[in-house]
Amino acid sequence: MRLLSLAVFAVLALVIGAYEEDGMTLMIGGASALAAVASMPSWRLSTFLTILADLFAIETVLFGIADLVALLGYWPHAYEEYELPRYLPLATAIFVIVIFAVSHIPLVR
């Protein structure tokens, strides 16, 4: 499920980023695509790292959808001050990639 949700979000972010010509959204889409590759089921992670990667994947998709909504202009004007930082979905996608990299350290296995 993590792989599918990240892959669908990555495609959505890349398409919207290309349409809006927004570099940050393209970076979010690229990082989400790399996170989807790092989330492939064939990679063996410990239970703790799997749960952590799942949480960051959910955050990437949810924060990313909120960012896309704001980018497209559908964010409510009454909540304009509460708009999420643009880097938040990028950071959570990078955390999934870092968890994948850390899982290959022999001490962590």
Backbone as JSON Lines, residues from 0, in Angstrom:
{"i":0,"aa":"M","n":[0.82,-1.19,0.0],"ca":[0.0,0.0,0.0],"c":[0.86,1.26,0.0]}
{"i":1,"aa":"R","n":[1.97,1.2,0.75],"ca":[2.87,2.34,0.82],"c":[3.46,2.64,-0.56]}
{"i":2,"aa":"L","n":[3.86,1.59,-1.26],"ca":[4.44,1.76,-2.6],"c":[3.43,2.37,-3.56]}
{"i":3,"aa":"L","n":[2.22,1.86,-3.56],"ca":[1.19,2.33,-4.47],"c":[0.79,3.78,-4.19]}
{"i":4,"aa":"S","n":[0.6,4.12,-2.91],"ca":[0.18,5.48,-2.58],"c":[1.28,6.5,-2.91]}
{"i":5,"aa":"L","n":[2.53,6.15,-2.63],"ca":[3.62,7.07,-2.97],"c":[3.79,7.2,-4.49]}
{"i":6,"aa":"A","n":[3.63,6.1,-5.21],"ca":[3.78,6.15,-6.66],"c":[2.68,6.99,-7.31]}
{"i":7,"aa":"V","n":[1.44,6.8,-6.87],"ca":[0.33,7.59,-7.42],"c":[0.51,9.07,-7.1]}
{"i":8,"aa":"F","n":[0.91,9.36,-5.84],"ca":[1.14,10.76,-5.48],"c":[2.3,11.35,-6.27]}
{"i":9,"aa":"A","n":[3.36,10.57,-6.5],"ca":[4.51,11.07,-7.26],"c":[4.1,11.45,-8.68]}
{"i":10,"aa":"V","n":[3.31,10.6,-9.31],"ca":[2.84,10.91,-10.67],"c":[1.96,12.16,-10.66]}
{"i":11,"aa":"L","n":[1.07,12.25,-9.69],"ca":[0.2,13.42,-9.58],"c":[1.01,14.69,-9.36]}
{"i":12,"aa":"A","n":[2.0,14.64,-8.47],"ca":[2.82,15.82,-8.2],"c":[3.66,16.2,-9.41]}
{"i":13,"aa":"L","n":[4.19,15.23,-10.12],"ca":[4.98,15.53,-11.3],"c":[4.13,16.15,-12.4]}
{"i":14,"aa":"V","n":[2.92,15.64,-12.59],"ca":[2.03,16.2,-13.62],"c":[1.62,17.63,-13.25]}
{"i":15,"aa":"I","n":[1.2,17.83,-12.01],"ca":[0.78,19.18,-11.59],"c":[1.97,20.13,-11.58]}
{"i":16,"aa":"G","n":[3.14,19.64,-11.15],"ca":[4.34,20.48,-11.17],"c":[4.73,20.9,-12.57]}
{"i":17,"aa":"A","n":[4.6,20.0,-13.53],"ca":[4.91,20.36,-14.91],"c":[3.86,21.31,-15.48]}
{"i":18,"aa":"Y","n":[2.61,21.09,-15.13],"ca":[1.53,21.96,-15.62],"c":[1.66,23.38,-15.06]}
{"i":19,"aa":"E","n":[1.95,23.47,-13.76],"ca":[2.07,24.77,-13.11],"c":[3.47,25.37,-13.24]}
{"i":20,"aa":"E","n":[4.41,24.61,-13.8],"ca":[5.8,25.01,-13.93],"c":[6.38,25.43,-12.58]}
{"i":21,"aa":"D","n":[6.18,24.55,-11.59],"ca":[6.62,24.82,-10.23],"c":[7.73,23.84,-9.87]}
{"i":22,"aa":"G","n":[8.92,24.36,-9.63],"ca":[10.08,23.52,-9.35],"c":[9.97,22.74,-8.05]}
{"i":23,"aa":"M","n":[9.4,23.37,-7.02],"ca":[9.28,22.68,-5.74],"c":[8.36,21.47,-5.84]}
{"i":24,"aa":"T","n":[7.27,21.59,-6.59],"ca":[6.36,20.46,-6.76],"c":[7.02,19.36,-7.57]}
{"i":25,"aa":"L","n":[7.83,19.72,-8.54],"ca":[8.58,18.71,-9.29],"c":[9.58,17.99,-8.39]}
{"i":26,"aa":"M","n":[10.23,18.72,-7.48],"ca":[11.15,18.08,-6.53],"c":[10.4,17.16,-5.59]}
{"i":27,"aa":"I","n":[9.21,17.57,-5.14],"ca":[8.4,16.73,-4.27],"c":[8.0,15.45,-5.01]}
{"i":28,"aa":"G","n":[7.62,15.59,-6.28],"ca":[7.26,14.42,-7.09],"c":[8.43,13.48,-7.3]}
{"i":29,"aa":"G","n":[9.61,14.05,-7.56],"ca":[10.8,13.21,-7.73],"c":[11.2,12.49,-6.46]}
{"i":30,"aa":"A","n":[11.16,13.21,-5.34],"ca":[11.5,12.58,-4.06],"c":[10.47,11.52,-3.69]}
{"i":31,"aa":"S","n":[9.21,11.76,-4.02],"ca":[8.17,10.76,-3.75],"c":[8.36,9.53,-4.62]}
{"i":32,"aa":"A","n":[8.79,9.72,-5.85],"ca":[9.06,8.58,-6.72],"c":[10.23,7.76,-6.18]}
{"i":33,"aa":"L","n":[11.29,8.43,-5.71],"ca":[12.41,7.7,-5.11],"c":[11.97,6.99,-3.82]}
{"i":34,"aa":"A","n":[11.11,7.63,-3.05],"ca":[10.58,6.99,-1.84],"c":[9.74,5.77,-2.2]}
{"i":35,"aa":"A","n":[9.01,5.85,-3.3],"ca":[8.22,4.69,-3.74],"c":[9.14,3.53,-4.13]}
{"i":36,"aa":"V","n":[10.24,3.83,-4.79],"ca":[11.2,2.78,-5.15],"c":[11.82,2.19,-3.89]}
{"i":37,"aa":"A","n":[12.12,3.05,-2.92],"ca":[12.7,2.57,-1.66],"c":[11.7,1.77,-0.84]}
{"i":38,"aa":"S","n":[10.42,1.89,-1.16],"ca":[9.36,1.2,-0.41],"c":[8.95,-0.12,-1.04]}
{"i":39,"aa":"M","n":[9.69,-0.57,-2.02],"ca":[9.33,-1.82,-2.68],"c":[9.31,-2.96,-1.67]}
{"i":40,"aa":"P","n":[8.35,-3.86,-1.79],"ca":[8.23,-4.95,-0.8],"c":[9.41,-5.91,-0.81]}
{"i":41,"aa":"S","n":[10.17,-5.95,-1.89],"ca":[11.3,-6.88,-1.93],"c":[12.43,-6.47,-0.99]}
{"i":42,"aa":"W","n":[12.46,-5.2,-0.58],"ca":[13.46,-4.75,0.38],"c":[13.01,-5.15,1.77]}
{"i":43,"aa":"R","n":[13.87,-5.82,2.49],"ca":[13.54,-6.29,3.84],"c":[13.93,-5.22,4.86]}
{"i":44,"aa":"L","n":[12.95,-4.76,5.62],"ca":[13.19,-3.8,6.7],"c":[12.75,-4.44,8.01]}
{"i":45,"aa":"S","n":[13.32,-3.97,9.1],"ca":[12.86,-4.44,10.4],"c":[11.45,-3.92,10.64]}
{"i":46,"aa":"T","n":[10.78,-4.48,11.61],"ca":[9.4,-4.07,11.9],"c":[9.33,-2.61,12.29]}
{"i":47,"aa":"F","n":[10.26,-2.17,13.12],"ca":[10.27,-0.78,13.56],"c":[10.47,0.17,12.37]}
{"i":48,"aa":"L","n":[11.43,-0.13,11.51],"ca":[11.69,0.73,10.36],"c":[10.54,0.7,9.36]}
{"i":49,"aa":"T","n":[9.86,-0.44,9.25],"ca":[8.69,-0.53,8.38],"c":[7.57,0.38,8.87]}
{"i":50,"aa":"I","n":[7.32,0.35,10.18],"ca":[6.28,1.22,10.74],"c":[6.66,2.68,10.56]}
{"i":51,"aa":"L","n":[7.92,3.0,10.8],"ca":[8.39,4.38,10.64],"c":[8.27,4.83,9.18]}
{"i":52,"aa":"A","n":[8.65,3.98,8.24],"ca":[8.53,4.32,6.83],"c":[7.07,4.47,6.42]}
{"i":53,"aa":"D","n":[6.2,3.64,6.97],"ca":[4.76,3.77,6.68],"c":[4.23,5.12,7.17]}
{"i":54,"aa":"L","n":[4.61,5.51,8.36],"ca":[4.15,6.81,8.9],"c":[4.63,7.96,8.03]}
{"i":55,"aa":"F","n":[5.9,7.93,7.64],"ca":[6.41,9.01,6.79],"c":[5.79,8.99,5.4]}
{"i":56,"aa":"A","n":[5.46,7.82,4.9],"ca":[4.79,7.73,3.6],"c":[3.39,8.35,3.67]}
{"i":57,"aa":"I","n":[2.67,8.07,4.75],"ca":[1.34,8.65,4.93],"c":[1.46,10.17,5.04]}
{"i":58,"aa":"E","n":[2.45,10.63,5.81],"ca":[2.64,12.08,5.95],"c":[3.0,12.71,4.61]}
{"i":59,"aa":"T","n":[3.82,12.04,3.83],"ca":[4.2,12.59,2.52],"c":[2.97,12.78,1.64]}
{"i":60,"aa":"V","n":[2.11,11.79,1.6],"ca":[0.92,11.87,0.75],"c":[-0.05,12.94,1.28]}
{"i":61,"aa":"L","n":[-0.32,12.93,2.57],"ca":[-1.28,13.9,3.13],"c":[-0.77,15.33,3.03]}
{"i":62,"aa":"F","n":[0.48,15.56,3.45],"ca":[1.03,16.91,3.36],"c":[1.2,17.33,1.9]}
{"i":63,"aa":"G","n":[1.52,16.37,1.04],"ca":[1.67,16.68,-0.38],"c":[0.35,17.07,-1.03]}
{"i":64,"aa":"I","n":[-0.72,16.38,-0.67],"ca":[-2.04,16.74,-1.21],"c":[-2.43,18.13,-0.73]}
{"i":65,"aa":"A","n":[-2.15,18.43,0.54],"ca":[-2.43,19.77,1.05],"c":[-1.62,20.82,0.3]}
{"i":66,"aa":"D","n":[-0.38,20.51,-0.03],"ca":[0.45,21.44,-0.79],"c":[-0.08,21.63,-2.21]}
{"i":67,"aa":"L","n":[-0.52,20.55,-2.84],"ca":[-1.08,20.66,-4.18],"c":[-2.38,21.46,-4.18]}
{"i":68,"aa":"V","n":[-3.19,21.27,-3.15],"ca":[-4.44,22.03,-3.03],"c":[-4.12,23.52,-2.92]}
{"i":69,"aa":"A","n":[-3.11,23.86,-2.11],"ca":[-2.72,25.26,-1.96],"c":[-2.13,25.81,-3.26]}
{"i":70,"aa":"L","n":[-1.34,25.01,-3.94],"ca":[-0.72,25.45,-5.19],"c":[-1.77,25.74,-6.25]}
{"i":71,"aa":"L","n":[-2.79,24.92,-6.32],"ca":[-3.84,25.1,-7.33],"c":[-4.85,26.19,-6.95]}
{"i":72,"aa":"G","n":[-4.72,26.73,-5.74],"ca":[-5.59,27.83,-5.34],"c":[-6.88,27.41,-4.67]}
{"i":73,"aa":"Y","n":[-6.98,26.17,-4.22],"ca":[-8.2,25.69,-3.58],"c":[-8.12,25.71,-2.06]}
{"i":74,"aa":"W","n":[-7.03,26.21,-1.51],"ca":[-6.91,26.3,-0.06],"c":[-7.87,27.38,0.43]}
{"i":75,"aa":"P","n":[-8.65,27.13,1.49],"ca":[-9.64,28.12,1.95],"c":[-8.96,29.43,2.36]}
{"i":76,"aa":"H","n":[-9.55,30.53,1.94],"ca":[-8.97,31.84,2.24],"c":[-9.01,32.14,3.74]}
{"i":77,"aa":"A","n":[-9.98,31.59,4.44],"ca":[-10.08,31.82,5.89],"c":[-8.91,31.17,6.63]}
{"i":78,"aa":"Y","n":[-8.31,30.13,6.04],"ca":[-7.2,29.41,6.68],"c":[-5.87,29.67,5.99]}
{"i":79,"aa":"E","n":[-5.75,30.8,5.33],"ca":[-4.55,31.1,4.57],"c":[-3.31,31.16,5.46]}
{"i":80,"aa":"E","n":[-3.47,31.6,6.7],"ca":[-2.34,31.69,7.62],"c":[-1.87,30.31,8.08]}
{"i":81,"aa":"Y","n":[-2.71,29.29,7.93],"ca":[-2.39,27.94,8.38],"c":[-1.89,27.04,7.26]}
{"i":82,"aa":"E","n":[-1.54,27.61,6.14],"ca":[-1.04,26.82,5.03],"c":[0.29,26.17,5.42]}
{"i":83,"aa":"L","n":[0.45,24.91,5.04],"ca":[1.65,24.16,5.4],"c":[2.87,24.69,4.65]}
{"i":84,"aa":"P","n":[4.06,24.55,5.24],"ca":[5.28,24.94,4.52],"c":[5.46,24.08,3.27]}
{"i":85,"aa":"R","n":[6.0,24.66,2.24],"ca":[6.14,23.94,0.96],"c":[7.11,22.77,1.06]}
{"i":86,"aa":"Y","n":[8.09,22.86,1.95],"ca":[9.12,21.83,2.05],"c":[8.67,20.6,2.85]}
{"i":87,"aa":"L","n":[7.55,20.64,3.51],"ca":[7.15,19.57,4.41],"c":[6.98,18.21,3.7]}
{"i":88,"aa":"P","n":[6.26,18.12,2.58],"ca":[6.17,16.8,1.91],"c":[7.52,16.34,1.35]}
{"i":89,"aa":"L","n":[8.36,17.29,0.96],"ca":[9.68,16.93,0.46],"c":[10.51,16.31,1.59]}
{"i":90,"aa":"A","n":[10.45,16.9,2.76],"ca":[11.22,16.39,3.91],"c":[10.75,14.99,4.31]}
{"i":91,"aa":"T","n":[9.45,14.77,4.34],"ca":[8.97,13.46,4.75],"c":[9.29,12.39,3.7]}
{"i":92,"aa":"A","n":[9.28,12.76,2.42],"ca":[9.68,11.8,1.38],"c":[11.16,11.46,1.51]}
{"i":93,"aa":"I","n":[11.97,12.45,1.83],"ca":[13.41,12.19,2.01],"c":[13.63,11.31,3.23]}
{"i":94,"aa":"F","n":[12.81,11.45,4.26],"ca":[12.93,10.59,5.44],"c":[12.69,9.13,5.07]}
{"i":95,"aa":"V","n":[11.76,8.86,4.17],"ca":[11.53,7.47,3.74],"c":[12.78,6.93,3.05]}
{"i":96,"aa":"I","n":[13.42,7.75,2.23],"ca":[14.64,7.33,1.54],"c":[15.77,7.11,2.54]}
{"i":97,"aa":"V","n":[15.87,7.98,3.54],"ca":[16.91,7.83,4.56],"c":[16.69,6.57,5.39]}
{"i":98,"aa":"I","n":[15.44,6.26,5.7],"ca":[15.15,5.02,6.44],"c":[15.59,3.81,5.62]}
{"i":99,"aa":"F","n":[15.36,3.85,4.32],"ca":[15.81,2.77,3.45],"c":[17.33,2.65,3.49]}
{"i":100,"aa":"A","n":[18.02,3.79,3.44],"ca":[19.49,3.77,3.46],"c":[20.01,3.27,4.81]}
{"i":101,"aa":"V","n":[19.39,3.7,5.9],"ca":[19.82,3.29,7.23],"c":[19.6,1.79,7.42]}
{"i":102,"aa":"S","n":[18.56,1.25,6.8],"ca":[18.27,-0.18,6.97],"c":[19.36,-1.07,6.39]}
{"i":103,"aa":"H","n":[20.23,-0.52,5.57],"ca":[21.3,-1.32,4.97],"c":[22.61,-1.25,5.76]}
{"i":104,"aa":"I","n":[22.61,-0.53,6.87],"ca":[23.77,-0.52,7.75],"c":[23.75,-1.83,8.55]}
{"i":105,"aa":"P","n":[24.82,-2.59,8.55],"ca":[24.81,-3.89,9.21],"c":[24.41,-3.84,10.7]}
{"i":106,"aa":"L","n":[24.8,-2.79,11.39],"ca":[24.46,-2.69,12.82],"c":[22.95,-2.56,13.03]}
{"i":107,"aa":"V","n":[22.26,-1.91,12.11],"ca":[20.82,-1.67,12.24],"c":[20.02,-2.93,11.91]}
{"i":108,"aa":"R","n":[20.52,-3.74,11.01],"ca":[19.8,-4.94,10.61],"c":[19.57,-5.81,11.8]}
